[in-house]
CSV table of C-alpha atoms in Angstrom, one decimal:
chain,number,residue,atom,x,y,z
A,1,UNK,CA,0.0,0.0,0.0
A,2,UNK,CA,1.3,3.4,-0.9
A,3,UNK,CA,2.2,5.7,2.1
A,4,UNK,CA,2.0,9.4,2.2
A,5,UNK,CA,5.3,11.0,3.3
A,6,UNK,CA,6.2,14.6,4.1
A,7,UNK,CA,9.3,16.1,2.6
A,8,UNK,CA,10.4,19.5,3.9
A,9,UNK,CA,12.9,21.9,2.4
A,10,UNK,CA,14.1,25.1,4.1
A,11,UNK,CA,16.1,27.3,1.8
A,12,UNK,CA,17.2,30.9,1.8
A,13,UNK,CA,16.9,33.0,-1.4
A,14,UNK,CA,17.3,36.8,-1.5
A,15,UNK,CA,17.4,36.9,2.3
A,16,UNK,CA,14.1,35.1,2.6
A,17,UNK,CA,13.4,31.6,3.7
A,18,UNK,CA,10.9,29.2,2.2
A,19,UNK,CA,9.8,25.8,3.3
A,20,UNK,CA,8.7,23.4,0.6
A,21,UNK,CA,6.2,20.8,1.5
A,22,UNK,CA,5.0,18.1,-0.7
A,23,UNK,CA,3.2,14.8,-0.2
A,24,UNK,CA,4.8,11.9,-2.0
A,25,UNK,CA,3.5,8.5,-2.7
A,26,UNK,CA,6.1,5.9,-1.8
A,27,UNK,CA,6.4,2.2,-2.0
A,28,UNK,CA,9.2,-0.1,-0.9
A,29,UNK,CA,10.8,0.4,-4.3
A,30,UNK,CA,10.5,4.0,-5.2
A,31,UNK,CA,9.2,7.5,-4.3
A,32,UNK,CA,8.7,10.8,-6.1
A,33,UNK,CA,8.2,14.3,-4.9
A,34,UNK,CA,7.6,17.9,-6.2
A,35,UNK,CA,10.3,19.2,-4.0
A,36,UNK,CA,14.0,18.9,-3.5
A,37,UNK,CA,15.0,17.5,-0.1
A,38,UNK,CA,18.4,18.5,1.3
A,39,UNK,CA,20.2,19.0,4.5
A,40,UNK,CA,23.0,21.6,4.6
A,41,UNK,CA,25.9,22.0,7.0
A,42,UNK,CA,27.4,25.4,7.4
A,43,UNK,CA,30.6,25.7,5.3
A,44,UNK,CA,33.6,27.9,6.3
A,45,UNK,CA,35.0,28.2,2.8
A,46,UNK,CA,33.8,31.2,0.7
A,47,UNK,CA,34.0,29.0,-2.4
A,48,UNK,CA,31.8,26.3,-0.9
A,49,UNK,CA,29.4,29.0,0.4
A,50,UNK,CA,28.9,30.2,-3.2
A,51,UNK,CA,28.4,26.6,-4.3
A,52,UNK,CA,25.7,26.0,-1.6
A,53,UNK,CA,24.1,29.3,-2.5
A,54,UNK,CA,23.9,28.3,-6.2
A,55,UNK,CA,22.5,24.9,-5.3
A,56,UNK,CA,19.8,26.5,-3.1
A,57,UNK,CA,18.8,28.7,-5.9
A,58,UNK,CA,18.4,25.7,-8.1
A,59,UNK,CA,16.3,24.0,-5.4
A,60,UNK,CA,13.9,26.9,-5.3
A,61,UNK,CA,13.5,26.6,-9.0
A,62,UNK,CA,12.5,23.0,-8.7
A,63,UNK,CA,10.1,23.7,-5.9
A,64,UNK,CA,8.3,26.5,-7.6
A,65,UNK,CA,8.0,24.7,-10.9
A,66,UNK,CA,6.6,21.6,-9.3
A,67,UNK,CA,9.2,19.3,-10.9
A,68,UNK,CA,10.5,15.9,-9.9
A,69,UNK,CA,13.6,16.5,-7.9
A,70,UNK,CA,16.6,14.6,-6.6
A,71,UNK,CA,17.3,13.9,-2.9
A,72,UNK,CA,20.6,15.7,-2.2
A,73,UNK,CA,22.7,15.6,0.9
A,74,UNK,CA,25.6,18.1,1.5
A,75,UNK,CA,28.1,16.9,4.0
A,76,UNK,CA,30.6,19.6,3.4
A,77,UNK,CA,32.8,17.8,1.0
A,78,UNK,CA,30.6,16.6,-1.8
A,79,UNK,CA,27.3,17.3,-3.6
A,80,UNK,CA,24.9,16.1,-6.2
A,81,UNK,CA,24.0,18.6,-8.9
A,82,UNK,CA,20.2,19.1,-9.4
A,83,UNK,CA,18.8,20.0,-12.9
A,84,UNK,CA,17.6,23.6,-13.4
A,85,UNK,CA,13.8,24.2,-13.0
A,86,UNK,CA,11.6,25.4,-15.8
A,87,UNK,CA,11.3,29.1,-16.5
A,88,UNK,CA,8.8,30.1,-19.2
A,89,UNK,CA,7.5,33.6,-18.6
A,90,UNK,CA,5.6,33.5,-21.9
A,91,UNK,CA,3.1,31.2,-20.2
A,92,UNK,CA,2.2,33.9,-17.7
A,93,UNK,CA,-1.0,35.9,-18.2
A,94,UNK,CA,-0.8,39.4,-19.4
A,95,UNK,CA,-2.6,40.8,-16.3
A,96,UNK,CA,-2.0,40.0,-12.7
A,97,UNK,CA,-4.1,37.2,-11.3
A,98,UNK,CA,-3.8,35.1,-8.2
A,99,UNK,CA,-4.9,31.9,-10.1
A,100,UNK,CA,-2.9,30.7,-13.1
A,101,UNK,CA,-4.3,27.7,-14.9
A,102,UNK,CA,-2.1,26.6,-17.8
A,103,UNK,CA,-3.4,23.0,-17.6
A,104,UNK,CA,-7.0,23.9,-18.3
A,105,UNK,CA,-8.3,22.2,-15.0
A,106,UNK,CA,-10.6,25.0,-14.1
A,107,UNK,CA,-13.5,26.7,-15.7
A,108,UNK,CA,-13.7,30.5,-15.9
A,109,UNK,CA,-16.3,30.6,-13.1
A,110,UNK,CA,-14.1,28.4,-10.8
A,111,UNK,CA,-11.1,30.7,-11.4
A,112,UNK,CA,-13.2,33.7,-10.5
A,113,UNK,CA,-14.5,32.0,-7.3
A,114,UNK,CA,-11.1,30.9,-6.2
A,115,UNK,CA,-9.6,34.4,-6.9
A,116,UNK,CA,-12.4,35.9,-4.8
A,117,UNK,CA,-11.7,33.5,-1.9
A,118,UNK,CA,-7.9,34.2,-2.1
A,119,UNK,CA,-8.6,38.0,-2.1
A,120,UNK,CA,-10.7,37.5,1.1
A,121,UNK,CA,-8.0,35.4,2.7
A,122,UNK,CA,-5.4,38.1,2.0
A,123,UNK,CA,-7.6,40.8,3.4
A,124,UNK,CA,-8.6,38.9,6.5
A,125,UNK,CA,-5.3,37.2,7.5
A,126,UNK,CA,-2.4,39.0,5.6
A,127,UNK,CA,-1.4,35.7,4.0
A,128,UNK,CA,-1.0,35.5,0.2
A,129,UNK,CA,-2.2,32.3,-1.4
A,130,UNK,CA,-1.4,31.8,-5.1
A,131,UNK,CA,-2.5,28.9,-7.2
A,132,UNK,CA,-0.7,27.5,-10.3
A,133,UNK,CA,-2.4,24.6,-12.1
A,134,UNK,CA,0.0,22.9,-14.5
A,135,UNK,CA,1.1,19.7,-16.3
A,136,UNK,CA,4.9,19.6,-16.1
A,137,UNK,CA,6.9,20.6,-18.1
A,138,UNK,CA,4.2,23.0,-19.5
A,139,UNK,CA,4.5,25.6,-16.7
A,140,UNK,CA,5.8,29.1,-16.2
A,141,UNK,CA,7.9,27.7,-13.4
A,142,UNK,CA,10.4,30.1,-11.8
A,143,UNK,CA,8.8,33.0,-13.6
A,144,UNK,CA,6.0,33.1,-11.1
A,145,UNK,CA,8.3,34.3,-8.3
A,146,UNK,CA,8.6,37.8,-9.7
A,147,UNK,CA,5.0,37.7,-11.2
A,148,UNK,CA,3.5,37.0,-7.7
A,149,UNK,CA,6.3,38.8,-5.8
A,150,UNK,CA,6.6,35.7,-3.6
A,151,UNK,CA,7.7,36.5,0.0
A,152,UNK,CA,7.7,35.0,3.5
A,153,UNK,CA,3.9,35.4,3.8
A,154,UNK,CA,3.2,33.6,0.6
A,155,UNK,CA,1.7,30.1,0.0
A,156,UNK,CA,2.4,28.9,-3.6
A,157,UNK,CA,0.0,26.0,-4.3
A,158,UNK,CA,1.1,24.1,-7.4
A,159,UNK,CA,-1.6,21.6,-8.6
A,160,UNK,CA,0.2,19.1,-10.9
A,161,UNK,CA,-0.9,15.5,-11.3
A,162,UNK,CA,2.2,14.5,-13.1
A,163,UNK,CA,3.8,12.6,-10.2
A,164,UNK,CA,0.7,11.1,-8.6
A,165,UNK,CA,-0.3,13.4,-5.8
A,166,UNK,CA,-1.8,16.6,-7.3
A,167,UNK,CA,-1.2,18.9,-4.4
A,168,UNK,CA,2.2,20.6,-3.8
A,169,UNK,CA,2.9,23.6,-1.6
A,170,UNK,CA,5.7,26.1,-1.1
A,171,UNK,CA,5.3,27.9,2.3
A,172,UNK,CA,6.9,31.2,3.4
A,173,UNK,CA,8.8,31.6,6.6
A,174,UNK,CA,6.0,33.4,8.4
A,175,UNK,CA,3.3,31.0,7.3
A,176,UNK,CA,5.5,28.1,8.5
A,177,UNK,CA,5.7,29.6,12.0
A,178,UNK,CA,1.8,29.7,12.3
A,179,UNK,CA,0.7,26.6,10.4
A,180,UNK,CA,1.8,23.1,11.5
A,181,UNK,CA,3.7,21.3,8.7
A,182,UNK,CA,1.6,18.2,9.4
A,183,UNK,CA,-1.4,20.2,8.0
A,184,UNK,CA,0.1,20.3,4.5
A,185,UNK,CA,0.7,16.5,4.4
A,186,UNK,CA,-2.8,15.7,5.7
A,187,UNK,CA,-4.3,18.2,3.2
A,188,UNK,CA,-2.4,16.5,0.3
A,189,UNK,CA,-3.4,13.1,1.6
A,190,UNK,CA,-7.1,13.9,1.8
A,191,UNK,CA,-7.6,15.9,-1.5
A,192,UNK,CA,-4.5,15.3,-3.5
A,193,UNK,CA,-4.3,11.5,-3.7
A,194,UNK,CA,-4.7,9.9,-7.1
A,195,UNK,CA,-8.0,8.2,-6.3
A,196,UNK,CA,-9.6,11.5,-5.3
A,197,UNK,CA,-8.7,13.6,-8.3
A,198,UNK,CA,-9.3,10.8,-10.8
A,199,UNK,CA,-12.7,10.2,-9.5
A,200,UNK,CA,-13.8,13.8,-8.8
A,201,UNK,CA,-11.6,15.7,-11.2
A,202,UNK,CA,-8.5,17.9,-10.8
A,203,UNK,CA,-10.7,21.0,-10.4
A,204,UNK,CA,-12.4,19.4,-7.3
A,205,UNK,CA,-9.1,18.8,-5.7
A,206,UNK,CA,-7.9,22.4,-6.3
A,207,UNK,CA,-11.2,23.9,-5.0
A,208,UNK,CA,-11.3,21.7,-1.9
A,209,UNK,CA,-7.6,22.5,-1.1
A,210,UNK,CA,-8.1,26.2,-1.4
A,211,UNK,CA,-11.1,26.1,1.0
A,212,UNK,CA,-9.3,23.9,3.5
A,213,UNK,CA,-6.3,26.4,3.5
A,214,UNK,CA,-8.8,29.3,3.9
A,215,UNK,CA,-10.3,27.6,7.0
A,216,UNK,CA,-6.9,26.8,8.4
A,217,UNK,CA,-5.5,30.3,8.0
A,218,UNK,CA,-8.6,31.8,9.7
A,219,UNK,CA,-8.1,29.7,12.8
A,220,UNK,CA,-6.5,31.3,15.9
A,221,UNK,CA,-2.9,30.3,16.2
A,222,UNK,CA,-2.3,27.7,19.0
A,223,UNK,CA,-1.4,24.2,19.9
A,224,UNK,CA,-4.3,22.7,18.0
A,225,UNK,CA,-4.8,25.1,15.1
A,226,UNK,CA,-5.4,23.4,11.8
A,227,UNK,CA,-5.6,20.0,13.4
A,228,UNK,CA,-8.5,19.1,11.0
A,229,UNK,CA,-8.6,19.4,7.3
A,230,UNK,CA,-12.0,21.0,6.7
């Protein structure tokens, strides 16, 4: 039986930290993820610092483009080089929007409803939810960082069924402080699993996830906030 696992990535880019959280479906033989998992030891060498900085930048590219990534461990003496993420700004809409659907999962009405809910979330909580629906490699990828001005209060929700579980999240530092990481894995397990979106549709997974995130962000911060995926 497939098991949902949580992979977390904390990276620093342009003086801001992000945590990448994705649910993966794993068996005894293989696993796949929309994020790059790495542990980094603090190097003393300036040259190695630049190398780690470059690798972290590539890691963020992978996370934001929802690609399949490699597991990388940095011990201070060796490294595995990750492939560069997709960057296709030509796939971005001409006007600003909080919902980008290059995969065609959503109807115009669904996009408008989601955008309205996202606007309400931002006004009520100060957190910025952004939704990208894609089928890798047809994605704007890294280009969404500047388009959405991703910062430490931003949640980038990438809906991509390519690797099984359709729900992938990149969570800013401030969001990570308020929302338990277990929430994202439970959310992906409930609405992102292949059985759910194949039966109900990719659009149903996206809409359900946005509403669950909205409910979570509106809960008072405490020991038991977001304990239930609603």
